[in-house]
PDB file of C-alpha atoms in Angstrom:
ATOM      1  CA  UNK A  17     115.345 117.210  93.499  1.00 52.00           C
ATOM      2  CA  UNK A  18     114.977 116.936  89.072  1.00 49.00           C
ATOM      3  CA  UNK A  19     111.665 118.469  89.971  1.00 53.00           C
ATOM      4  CA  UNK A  20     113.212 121.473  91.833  1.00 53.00           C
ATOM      5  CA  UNK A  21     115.638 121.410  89.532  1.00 48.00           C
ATOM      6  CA  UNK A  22     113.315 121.766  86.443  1.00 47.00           C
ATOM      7  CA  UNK A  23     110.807 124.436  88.025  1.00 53.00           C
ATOM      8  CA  UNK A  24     114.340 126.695  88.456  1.00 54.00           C
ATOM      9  CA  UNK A  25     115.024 126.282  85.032  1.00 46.00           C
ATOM     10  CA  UNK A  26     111.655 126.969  83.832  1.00 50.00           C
ATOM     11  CA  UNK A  27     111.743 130.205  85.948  1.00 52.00           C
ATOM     12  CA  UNK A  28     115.244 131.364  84.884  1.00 45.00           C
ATOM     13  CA  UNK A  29     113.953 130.776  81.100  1.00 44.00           C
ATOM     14  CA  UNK A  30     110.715 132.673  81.459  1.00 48.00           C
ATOM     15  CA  UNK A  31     112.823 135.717  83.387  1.00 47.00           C
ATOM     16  CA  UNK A  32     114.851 135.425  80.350  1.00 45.00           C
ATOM     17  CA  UNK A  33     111.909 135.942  77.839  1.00 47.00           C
ATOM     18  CA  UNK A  34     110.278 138.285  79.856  1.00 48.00           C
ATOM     19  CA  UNK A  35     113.556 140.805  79.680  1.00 47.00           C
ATOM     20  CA  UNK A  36     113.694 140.129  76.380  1.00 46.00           C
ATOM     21  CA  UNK A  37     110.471 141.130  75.556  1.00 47.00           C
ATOM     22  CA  UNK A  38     111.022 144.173  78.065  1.00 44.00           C
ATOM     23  CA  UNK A  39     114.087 144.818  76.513  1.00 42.00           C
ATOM     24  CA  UNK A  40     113.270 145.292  72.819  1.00 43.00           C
ATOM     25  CA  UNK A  41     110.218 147.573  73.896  1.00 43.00           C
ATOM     26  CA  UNK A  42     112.938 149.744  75.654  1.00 42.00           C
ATOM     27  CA  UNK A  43     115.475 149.850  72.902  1.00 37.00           C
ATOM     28  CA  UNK A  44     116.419 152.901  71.440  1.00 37.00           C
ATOM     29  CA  UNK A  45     118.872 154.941  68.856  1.00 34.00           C
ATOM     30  CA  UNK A  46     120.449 157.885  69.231  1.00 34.00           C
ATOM     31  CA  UNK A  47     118.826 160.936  67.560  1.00 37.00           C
ATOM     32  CA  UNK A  48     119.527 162.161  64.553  1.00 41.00           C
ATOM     33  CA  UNK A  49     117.576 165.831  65.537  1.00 47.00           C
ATOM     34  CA  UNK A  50     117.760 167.291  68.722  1.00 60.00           C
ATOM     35  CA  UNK A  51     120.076 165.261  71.340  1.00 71.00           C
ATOM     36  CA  UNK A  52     118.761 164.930  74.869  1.00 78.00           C
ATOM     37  CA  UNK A  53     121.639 165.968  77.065  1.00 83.00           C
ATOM     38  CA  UNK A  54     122.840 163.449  79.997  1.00 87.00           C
ATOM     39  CA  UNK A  55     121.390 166.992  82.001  1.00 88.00           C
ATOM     40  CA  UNK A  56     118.242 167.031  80.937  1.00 89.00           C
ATOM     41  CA  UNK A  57     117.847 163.088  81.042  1.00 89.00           C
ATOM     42  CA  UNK A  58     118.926 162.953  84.853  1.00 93.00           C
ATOM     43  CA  UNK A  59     116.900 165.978  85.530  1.00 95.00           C
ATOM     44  CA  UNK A  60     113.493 164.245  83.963  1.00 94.00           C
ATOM     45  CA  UNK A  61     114.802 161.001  86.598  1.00 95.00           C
ATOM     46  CA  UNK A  62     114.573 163.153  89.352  1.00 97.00           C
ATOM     47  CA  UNK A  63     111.267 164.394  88.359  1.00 97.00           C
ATOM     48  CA  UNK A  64     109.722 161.359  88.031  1.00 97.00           C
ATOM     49  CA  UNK A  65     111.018 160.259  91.453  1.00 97.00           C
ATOM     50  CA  UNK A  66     109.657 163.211  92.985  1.00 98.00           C
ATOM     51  CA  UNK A  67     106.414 163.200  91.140  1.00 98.00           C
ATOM     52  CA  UNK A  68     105.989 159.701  92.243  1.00 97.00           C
ATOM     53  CA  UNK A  69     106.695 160.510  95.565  1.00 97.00           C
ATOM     54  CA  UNK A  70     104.502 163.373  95.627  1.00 97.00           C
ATOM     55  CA  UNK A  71     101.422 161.358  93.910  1.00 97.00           C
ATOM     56  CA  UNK A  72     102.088 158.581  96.580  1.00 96.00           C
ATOM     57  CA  UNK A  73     102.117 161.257  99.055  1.00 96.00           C
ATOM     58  CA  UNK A  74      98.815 163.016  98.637  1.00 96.00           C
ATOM     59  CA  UNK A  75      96.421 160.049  97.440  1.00 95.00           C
ATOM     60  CA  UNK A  76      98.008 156.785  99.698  1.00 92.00           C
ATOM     61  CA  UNK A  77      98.449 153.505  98.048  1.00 89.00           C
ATOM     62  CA  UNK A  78      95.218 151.526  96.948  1.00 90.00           C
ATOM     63  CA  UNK A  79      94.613 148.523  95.075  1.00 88.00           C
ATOM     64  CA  UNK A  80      91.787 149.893  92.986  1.00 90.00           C
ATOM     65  CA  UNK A  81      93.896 152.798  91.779  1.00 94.00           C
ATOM     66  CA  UNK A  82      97.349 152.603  89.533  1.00 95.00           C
ATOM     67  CA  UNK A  83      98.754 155.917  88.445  1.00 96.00           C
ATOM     68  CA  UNK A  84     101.847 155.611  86.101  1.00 96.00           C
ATOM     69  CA  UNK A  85     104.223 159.105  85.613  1.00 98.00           C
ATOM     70  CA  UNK A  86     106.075 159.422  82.764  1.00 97.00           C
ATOM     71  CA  UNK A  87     108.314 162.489  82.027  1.00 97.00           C
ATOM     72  CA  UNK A  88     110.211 163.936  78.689  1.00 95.00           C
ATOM     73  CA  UNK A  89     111.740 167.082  78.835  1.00 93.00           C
ATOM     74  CA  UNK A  90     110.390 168.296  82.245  1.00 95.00           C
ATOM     75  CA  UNK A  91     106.529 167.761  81.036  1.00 96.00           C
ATOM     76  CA  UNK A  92     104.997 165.561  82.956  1.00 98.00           C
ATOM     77  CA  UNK A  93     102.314 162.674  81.904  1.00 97.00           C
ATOM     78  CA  UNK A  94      99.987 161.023  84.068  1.00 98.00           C
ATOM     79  CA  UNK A  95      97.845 157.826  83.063  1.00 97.00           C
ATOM     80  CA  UNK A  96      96.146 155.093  84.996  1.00 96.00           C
ATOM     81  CA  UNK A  97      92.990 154.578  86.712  1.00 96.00           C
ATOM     82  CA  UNK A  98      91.719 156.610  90.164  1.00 96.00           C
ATOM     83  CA  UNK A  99      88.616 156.311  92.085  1.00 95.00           C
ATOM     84  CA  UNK A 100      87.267 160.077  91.940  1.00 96.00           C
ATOM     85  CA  UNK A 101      87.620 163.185  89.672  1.00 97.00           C
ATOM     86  CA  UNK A 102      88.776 165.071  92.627  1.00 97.00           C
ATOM     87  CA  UNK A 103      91.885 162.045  93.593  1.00 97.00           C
ATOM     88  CA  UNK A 104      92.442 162.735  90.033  1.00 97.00           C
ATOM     89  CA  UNK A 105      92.933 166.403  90.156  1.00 98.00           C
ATOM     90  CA  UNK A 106      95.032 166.138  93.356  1.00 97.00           C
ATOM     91  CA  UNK A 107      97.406 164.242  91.659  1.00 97.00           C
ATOM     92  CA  UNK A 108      97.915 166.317  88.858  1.00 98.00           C
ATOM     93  CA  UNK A 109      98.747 169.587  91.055  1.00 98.00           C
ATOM     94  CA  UNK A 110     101.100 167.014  93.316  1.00 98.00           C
ATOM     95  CA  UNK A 111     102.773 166.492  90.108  1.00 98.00           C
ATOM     96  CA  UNK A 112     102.845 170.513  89.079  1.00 97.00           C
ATOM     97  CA  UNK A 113     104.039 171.387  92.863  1.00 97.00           C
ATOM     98  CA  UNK A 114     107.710 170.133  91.875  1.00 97.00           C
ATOM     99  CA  UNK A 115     110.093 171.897  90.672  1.00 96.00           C
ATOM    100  CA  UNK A 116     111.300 172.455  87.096  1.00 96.00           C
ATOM    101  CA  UNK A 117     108.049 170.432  86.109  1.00 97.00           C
ATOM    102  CA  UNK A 118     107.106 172.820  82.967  1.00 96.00           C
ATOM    103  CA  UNK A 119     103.781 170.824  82.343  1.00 96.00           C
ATOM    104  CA  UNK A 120     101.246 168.299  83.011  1.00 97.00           C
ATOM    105  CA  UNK A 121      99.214 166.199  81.082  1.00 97.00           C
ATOM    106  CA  UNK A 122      96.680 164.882  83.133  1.00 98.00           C
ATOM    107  CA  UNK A 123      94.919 161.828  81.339  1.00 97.00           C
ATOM    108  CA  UNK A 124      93.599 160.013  84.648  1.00 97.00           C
ATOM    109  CA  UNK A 125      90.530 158.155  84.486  1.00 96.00           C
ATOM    110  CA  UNK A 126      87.888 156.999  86.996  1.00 96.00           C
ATOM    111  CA  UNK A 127      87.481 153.637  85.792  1.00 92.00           C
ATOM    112  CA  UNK A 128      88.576 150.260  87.316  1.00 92.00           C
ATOM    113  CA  UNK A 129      92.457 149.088  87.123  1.00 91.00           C
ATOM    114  CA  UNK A 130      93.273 147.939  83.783  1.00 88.00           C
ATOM    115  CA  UNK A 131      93.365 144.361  83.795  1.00 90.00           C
ATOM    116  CA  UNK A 132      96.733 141.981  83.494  1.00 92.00           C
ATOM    117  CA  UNK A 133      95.518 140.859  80.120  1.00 95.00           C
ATOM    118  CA  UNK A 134      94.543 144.986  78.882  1.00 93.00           C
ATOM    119  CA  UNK A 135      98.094 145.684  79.746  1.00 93.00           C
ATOM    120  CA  UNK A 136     100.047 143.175  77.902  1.00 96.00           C
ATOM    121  CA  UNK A 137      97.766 144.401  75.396  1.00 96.00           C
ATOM    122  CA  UNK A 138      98.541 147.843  75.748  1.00 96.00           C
ATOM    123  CA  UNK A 139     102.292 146.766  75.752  1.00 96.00           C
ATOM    124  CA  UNK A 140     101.917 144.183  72.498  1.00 97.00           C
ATOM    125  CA  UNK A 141     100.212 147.986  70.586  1.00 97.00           C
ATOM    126  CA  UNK A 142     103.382 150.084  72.039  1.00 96.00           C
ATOM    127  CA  UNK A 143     105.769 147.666  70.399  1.00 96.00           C
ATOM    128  CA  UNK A 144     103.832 147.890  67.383  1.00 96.00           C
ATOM    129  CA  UNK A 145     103.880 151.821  67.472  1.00 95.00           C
ATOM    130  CA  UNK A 146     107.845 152.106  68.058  1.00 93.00           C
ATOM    131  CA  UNK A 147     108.187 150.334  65.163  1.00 92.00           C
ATOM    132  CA  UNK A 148     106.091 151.645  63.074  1.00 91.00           C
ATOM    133  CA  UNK A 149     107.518 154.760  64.533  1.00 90.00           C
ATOM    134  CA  UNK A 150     111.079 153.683  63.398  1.00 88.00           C
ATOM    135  CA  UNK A 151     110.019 153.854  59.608  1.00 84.00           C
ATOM    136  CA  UNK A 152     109.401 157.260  59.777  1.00 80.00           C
ATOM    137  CA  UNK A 153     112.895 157.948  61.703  1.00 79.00           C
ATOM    138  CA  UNK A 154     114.589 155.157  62.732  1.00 73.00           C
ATOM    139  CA  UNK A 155     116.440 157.647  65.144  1.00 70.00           C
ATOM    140  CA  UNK A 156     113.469 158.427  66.454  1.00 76.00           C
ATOM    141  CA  UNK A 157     114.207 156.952  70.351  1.00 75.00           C
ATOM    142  CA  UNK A 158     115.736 159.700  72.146  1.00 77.00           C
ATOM    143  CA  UNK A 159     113.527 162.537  70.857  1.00 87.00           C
ATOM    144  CA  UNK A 160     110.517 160.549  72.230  1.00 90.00           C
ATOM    145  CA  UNK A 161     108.512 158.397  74.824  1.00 94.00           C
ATOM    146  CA  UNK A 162     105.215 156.238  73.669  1.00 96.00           C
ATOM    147  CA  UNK A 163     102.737 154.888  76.539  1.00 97.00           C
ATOM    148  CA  UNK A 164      99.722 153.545  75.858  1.00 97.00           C
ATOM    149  CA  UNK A 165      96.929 153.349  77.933  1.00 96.00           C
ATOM    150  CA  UNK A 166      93.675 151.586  77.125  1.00 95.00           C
ATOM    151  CA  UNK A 167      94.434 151.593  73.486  1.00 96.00           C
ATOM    152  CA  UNK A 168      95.313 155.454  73.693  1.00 97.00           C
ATOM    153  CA  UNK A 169      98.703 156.414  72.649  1.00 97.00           C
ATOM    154  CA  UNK A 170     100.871 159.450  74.057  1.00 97.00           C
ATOM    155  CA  UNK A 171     103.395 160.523  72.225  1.00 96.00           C
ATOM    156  CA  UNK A 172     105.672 162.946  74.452  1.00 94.00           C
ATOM    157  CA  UNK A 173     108.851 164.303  72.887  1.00 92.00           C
ATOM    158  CA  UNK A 174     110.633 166.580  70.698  1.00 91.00           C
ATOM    159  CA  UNK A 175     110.072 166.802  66.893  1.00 89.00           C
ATOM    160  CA  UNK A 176     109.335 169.025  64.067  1.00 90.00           C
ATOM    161  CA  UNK A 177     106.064 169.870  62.576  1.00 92.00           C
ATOM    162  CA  UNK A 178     106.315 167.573  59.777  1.00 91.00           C
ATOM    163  CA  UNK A 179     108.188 164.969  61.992  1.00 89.00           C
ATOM    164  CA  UNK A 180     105.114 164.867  64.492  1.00 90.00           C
ATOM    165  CA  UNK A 181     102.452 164.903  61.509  1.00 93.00           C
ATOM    166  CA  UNK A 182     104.518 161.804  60.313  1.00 91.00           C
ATOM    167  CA  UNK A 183     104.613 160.178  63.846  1.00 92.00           C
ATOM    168  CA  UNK A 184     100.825 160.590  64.281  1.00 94.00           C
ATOM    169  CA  UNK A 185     100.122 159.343  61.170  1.00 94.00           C
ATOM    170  CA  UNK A 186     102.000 155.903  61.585  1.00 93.00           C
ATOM    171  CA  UNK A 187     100.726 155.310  64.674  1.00 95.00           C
ATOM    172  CA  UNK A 188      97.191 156.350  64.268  1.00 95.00           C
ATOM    173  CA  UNK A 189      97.260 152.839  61.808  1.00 92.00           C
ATOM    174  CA  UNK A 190      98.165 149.924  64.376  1.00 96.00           C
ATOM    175  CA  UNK A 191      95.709 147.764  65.177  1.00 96.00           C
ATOM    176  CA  UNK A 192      94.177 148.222  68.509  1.00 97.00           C
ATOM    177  CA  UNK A 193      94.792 152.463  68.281  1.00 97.00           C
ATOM    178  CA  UNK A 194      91.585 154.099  69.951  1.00 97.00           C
ATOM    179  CA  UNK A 195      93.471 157.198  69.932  1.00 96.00           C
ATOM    180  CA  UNK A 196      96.814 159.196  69.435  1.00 97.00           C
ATOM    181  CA  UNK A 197      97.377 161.911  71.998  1.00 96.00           C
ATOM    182  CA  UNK A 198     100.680 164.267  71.041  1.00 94.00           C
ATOM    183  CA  UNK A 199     102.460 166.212  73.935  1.00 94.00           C
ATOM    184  CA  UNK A 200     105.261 167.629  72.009  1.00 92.00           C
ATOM    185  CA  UNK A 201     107.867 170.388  71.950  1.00 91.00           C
ATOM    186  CA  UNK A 202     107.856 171.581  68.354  1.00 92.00           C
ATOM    187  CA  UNK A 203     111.343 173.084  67.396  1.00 90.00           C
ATOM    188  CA  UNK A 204     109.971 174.873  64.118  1.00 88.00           C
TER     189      UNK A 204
END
C-alpha cells in the first residue's frame, strides 16, 4: 500500500516538473509590434489540424518516420524525419493542398527518427533561444514561433528588418546552434 502510495506521488511530482518545464518553453508576452488577431490565431489552429490530417492522410503512420507541422500566419513548416525524398515531397504538397495555406517550408529529412535524448536536446537549445530571444524584445512571443530540429532553428513570424537581423543574431550564439533558418513576414 506505502509503496503504491509512494510510486503515485513520484508520478504526480514528475507530471508536475514535466509541465513545468513544458510550460516555461510555451510562455509568451503580448507583442509590442504587430498583434496576432484571435482570427488569424484560430485560423493557423485549423490549419495545422488539417495539415496534420492531410500529412497523416497521404503517407500512413510509421514508426521510422515523425513529421511535426507548425504554422504562423498561414505559412506552413514541416520538420522531422521520412524514409524517401519522394514521402517527403508528398507531404509538403498535402500540406499546400489546404486552404488559406500561403506557404510551405519544407525542411524534411531522410534520416532516422531523432532520438529521445536529441529531442530533449533540441528542446533544452529552444529554451535557450526564447530567451535569448527575449533580450532583443522581450515582447517578442506573439510575433513568433522557434522549433528546432537537429540543432537547426526556424524562426517563423512577423518582424521588421532590423528586428529579424537582431533575432538571428542572438540565436545564431547558443550553444548547440548548427543553423538558423528565418521564415518571416517582413512588415518594412
Amino acid at each position: 500500500m506505502l509503496k503504491r502510495h509512494f510510486a503515485q506521488v513520484a508520478t504526480l511530482l514528475l507530471a508536475a516538473f514535466a509541465t513545468s518545464i513544458f510550460l516555461s518553453s510555451c510562455a509568451s508576452v503580448p507583442a509590442q509590434g504587430p498583434n496576432r488577431s484571435p482570427g488569424e490565431l484560430v485560423e493557423d489552429s485549423r490549419i495545422h489540424s488539417q495539415v496534420e490530417r492531410a500529412v497523416l492522410r497521404t503517407l500512413g503512420q510509421r514508426r521510422d518516420e515523425r513529421v511535426r507541422v507548425t504554422v504562423f500566419n498561414g505559412k506552413v513548416l514541416l520538420t522531422g524525419q521520412v524514409a524517401t525524398n519522394e514521402r517527403a515531397s508528398d507531404a509538403g504538397l498535402a500540406a499546400l493542398r489546404i486552404q488559406h495555406v500561403r506557404a510551405v517550408e519544407n525542411q524534411l529529412t531522410t534520416e532516422p527518427v531523432r532520438t529521445l535524448p536529441g529531442r530533449l536536446a533540441d528542446s533544452r537549445i529552444a529554451v535557450a533561444v526564447r530567451n535569448e530571444l527575449a533580450e532583443v524584445n522581450q515582447n517578442y512571443g506573439n510575433q513568433m514561433k522557434v522549433v528546432v530540429e537537429k540543432g537547426a532553428v526556424y524562426l517563423l513570424g512577423v518582424a521588421t528588418r532590423a528586428e529579424g537581423a537582431a533575432y538571428v543574431q542572438q540565436a545564431r550564439f547558443v550553444r548547440g546552434v548548427k543553423k538558423v533558418v528565418v521564415v518571416f513576414d517582413y512588415v518594412d
